[in-house]
Coordinates of C-alpha atoms in Angstrom, one line a residue:
M1 CA -31.0 -7.7 -5.7
P2 CA -27.6 -9.6 -5.3
D3 CA -25.1 -8.4 -2.4
S4 CA -22.8 -6.9 -5.3
M5 CA -25.5 -4.5 -6.1
K6 CA -26.7 -3.9 -2.6
R7 CA -23.6 -3.1 -0.9
W8 CA -23.1 -0.2 -3.4
S9 CA -26.8 1.1 -3.8
C10 CA -26.8 3.5 -0.9
N11 CA -30.4 2.4 -0.5
Q12 CA -31.8 4.9 -3.3
D13 CA -34.3 4.6 -6.1
H14 CA -32.0 4.2 -9.2
A15 CA -34.8 3.5 -11.8
E16 CA -33.9 6.8 -13.9
S17 CA -30.0 6.1 -13.6
E18 CA -30.9 2.5 -15.1
K19 CA -32.9 4.3 -17.9
A20 CA -30.3 7.0 -18.5
L21 CA -27.3 4.5 -18.6
R22 CA -28.8 2.6 -21.5
S23 CA -28.0 5.4 -23.9
H24 CA -25.2 7.0 -22.4
P25 CA -22.2 7.6 -25.1
A26 CA -19.4 6.5 -22.7
M27 CA -20.9 3.3 -21.9
H28 CA -19.3 0.2 -23.6
S29 CA -18.0 -3.1 -22.5
N30 CA -14.5 -3.1 -23.7
L31 CA -13.0 -2.5 -20.3
D32 CA -13.9 -4.8 -17.2
E33 CA -13.0 -4.8 -13.5
Q34 CA -10.2 -6.8 -14.3
E35 CA -8.6 -4.6 -16.8
Y36 CA -9.3 -1.5 -14.8
F37 CA -7.7 -3.3 -11.8
N38 CA -4.7 -4.2 -13.9
R39 CA -4.3 -0.5 -15.2
F40 CA -4.5 0.7 -11.5
I41 CA -2.0 -1.6 -10.4
A42 CA 0.3 -0.7 -13.2
V43 CA -0.1 2.8 -12.3
V44 CA 1.1 2.0 -8.5
R45 CA 4.0 0.1 -9.9
I46 CA 5.3 2.5 -12.4
F47 CA 5.5 5.1 -9.8
G48 CA 5.7 3.8 -6.8
W49 CA 4.4 4.9 -3.1
K50 CA 6.7 8.0 -2.8
R51 CA 5.7 9.5 -6.0
L52 CA 1.8 9.0 -5.5
E53 CA 1.0 9.2 -1.7
S54 CA -0.4 12.4 -0.6
K55 CA -0.4 13.6 -4.3
T56 CA -3.0 15.4 -6.4
F57 CA -4.4 13.3 -9.3
L58 CA -6.4 14.4 -12.3
E59 CA -8.3 11.3 -14.1
L60 CA -9.3 12.3 -17.5
G61 CA -12.8 10.7 -18.8
F62 CA -13.4 8.4 -16.0
G63 CA -16.4 6.9 -17.7
I64 CA -18.1 4.2 -15.8
A65 CA -15.8 4.3 -12.7
L66 CA -13.6 6.8 -11.0
M67 CA -10.6 4.5 -11.2
T68 CA -8.4 6.9 -9.1
A69 CA -11.0 7.1 -6.2
W70 CA -8.9 3.7 -5.2
L71 CA -5.7 5.8 -4.9
R72 CA -7.3 7.5 -1.8
G73 CA -6.0 4.6 0.2
M74 CA -2.7 6.6 -0.1
N75 CA -3.9 9.8 1.1
T76 CA -4.7 11.4 -2.3
T77 CA -6.9 14.1 -3.7
V78 CA -8.4 13.3 -7.0
Y79 CA -9.9 15.7 -9.8
A80 CA -11.7 13.6 -12.2
T81 CA -13.2 14.7 -15.6
E82 CA -16.0 13.4 -17.5
I83 CA -17.9 15.5 -20.3
Q84 CA -21.1 13.5 -19.4
P85 CA -20.9 11.7 -16.1
I86 CA -22.7 8.2 -16.0
P87 CA -25.3 8.3 -13.5
W88 CA -24.7 5.6 -10.7
V89 CA -26.2 2.6 -11.6
P90 CA -26.2 -0.3 -9.0
S91 CA -26.4 -2.9 -11.7
R92 CA -23.6 -1.8 -13.5
H93 CA -21.5 -0.1 -10.8
G94 CA -22.2 -2.7 -8.0
P95 CA -20.4 -5.7 -9.6
F96 CA -17.8 -3.3 -10.9
F97 CA -17.0 -2.2 -7.4
H98 CA -17.4 -5.5 -5.7
V99 CA -15.0 -7.1 -7.7
M100 CA -12.7 -4.1 -7.8
Y101 CA -12.8 -4.1 -4.2
H102 CA -11.6 -7.9 -3.6
L103 CA -9.0 -7.4 -6.1
V104 CA -7.5 -4.4 -4.3
E105 CA -7.8 -5.7 -1.1
Q106 CA -5.7 -8.7 -2.1
A107 CA -3.2 -6.2 -3.9
S108 CA -3.0 -4.2 -0.7
K109 CA -1.6 -7.3 0.9
E110 CA 0.9 -7.6 -1.9
D111 CA 1.5 -4.3 -3.7
L112 CA 0.2 -1.7 -2.1
G113 CA 1.9 -1.9 1.1
P114 CA 1.0 -1.6 4.8
R115 CA 0.2 2.0 5.0
F116 CA -2.8 1.9 2.2
D117 CA -6.0 2.3 3.9
L118 CA -8.5 0.0 2.1
E119 CA -11.8 1.2 3.7
K120 CA -10.7 5.0 2.6
A121 CA -10.1 3.8 -0.8
A122 CA -13.5 1.9 -1.1
A123 CA -15.5 5.1 0.3
Y124 CA -16.1 6.3 -3.3
G125 CA -18.0 3.2 -4.0
R126 CA -19.7 3.0 -0.9
Q127 CA -21.1 6.4 -1.1
C128 CA -22.3 5.8 -5.0
G129 CA -19.6 8.5 -6.0
R130 CA -20.9 11.1 -3.8
G131 CA -20.0 13.1 -0.8
L132 CA -15.9 13.0 -0.5
P133 CA -14.0 16.3 -0.1
D134 CA -11.1 14.9 -1.7
V135 CA -12.8 13.6 -4.8
K136 CA -14.0 16.5 -7.1
E137 CA -15.6 15.4 -10.3
L138 CA -15.6 18.0 -13.2
T139 CA -17.8 18.2 -16.1
T140 CA -15.2 19.8 -18.5
T141 CA -13.4 18.7 -21.5
M142 CA -9.9 17.9 -21.7
E143 CA -9.5 21.1 -23.8
R144 CA -10.5 23.5 -21.0
L145 CA -10.1 21.4 -17.7
D146 CA -12.4 24.1 -15.9
G147 CA -12.2 23.4 -12.1
A148 CA -8.8 22.2 -12.0
S149 CA -6.7 24.7 -10.1
V150 CA -3.5 26.0 -11.9
A151 CA 0.0 24.1 -11.0
S152 CA -2.4 21.9 -8.8
V153 CA -2.0 18.2 -10.2
D154 CA 1.1 15.8 -9.8
V155 CA 0.0 12.9 -11.6
S156 CA -2.7 13.2 -14.6
Y157 CA -3.7 9.9 -15.9
S158 CA -6.2 8.5 -18.5
L159 CA -7.7 5.2 -19.8
A160 CA -8.7 5.0 -23.1
V161 CA -9.6 8.7 -23.6
L162 CA -6.8 10.4 -25.8
E163 CA -7.8 8.7 -28.9
H164 CA -11.3 10.4 -28.4
I165 CA -10.1 14.0 -28.4
S166 CA -10.7 16.4 -31.2
E167 CA -8.1 19.3 -30.5
R168 CA -4.8 18.0 -29.5
E169 CA -2.7 21.4 -29.1
P170 CA -5.5 23.4 -26.5
S171 CA -6.0 19.8 -24.8
F172 CA -2.2 19.4 -23.8
M173 CA -1.8 23.3 -23.2
A174 CA -4.7 22.9 -20.8
L175 CA -2.8 19.7 -19.2
A176 CA 0.6 22.0 -18.8
R177 CA -1.5 24.7 -17.2
V178 CA -2.8 22.5 -14.4
H179 CA 0.2 20.2 -13.6
R180 CA 2.9 21.4 -11.1
P181 CA 6.4 21.6 -12.1
G182 CA 8.0 18.1 -12.2
S183 CA 4.7 16.5 -12.2
L184 CA 3.8 13.0 -14.2
S185 CA 1.1 12.2 -17.0
C186 CA 0.5 8.6 -17.8
H187 CA -2.0 7.6 -20.7
Q188 CA -3.1 4.6 -22.1
V189 CA -4.5 4.8 -25.7
D190 CA -7.0 2.1 -26.7
L191 CA -7.2 1.3 -30.5
R192 CA -10.0 -0.9 -30.4
D193 CA -13.3 -0.1 -32.1
H194 CA -15.6 1.4 -29.4
K195 CA -18.4 0.5 -31.3

């Protein structure tokens, strides 16, 4: 097993996860590590430390990797939704988190500032997506957002999700319900063919 997989495998048998991943509907190869990182750093640059540090995030449809978990380095709390969470698979998550770690490490010296805690940011991946009290994964749709408290979210974010929602009005009403007054919402819509 390559180091990029070992480091993020949690020493467990992942045979069932590997099998489940092959047929998972959210699994596609349109987005790679570099693109996820570019979106992550764009959010940081757009909003800046003051608006992000010690805030509560909502990531809609985290798919293969919960991108906002990296924001834990800014002392954040994260809600993350996925209708069908992808099981942790070292052959896919390992290389992804390995590359993301090095990209975020470099950015922590330039863009993220001296208060950014790289090891806290990397803990989600190191623990194979489990066991962090400030990262709450929710199996819910955007139309419902079950599990996210009313007026608790400072920033909501999605990457290639809004093109998939079927009921716009209930989705945005649910989003409004969980946002605090004066909060922010940032979404990138992917118009590429997901097949």
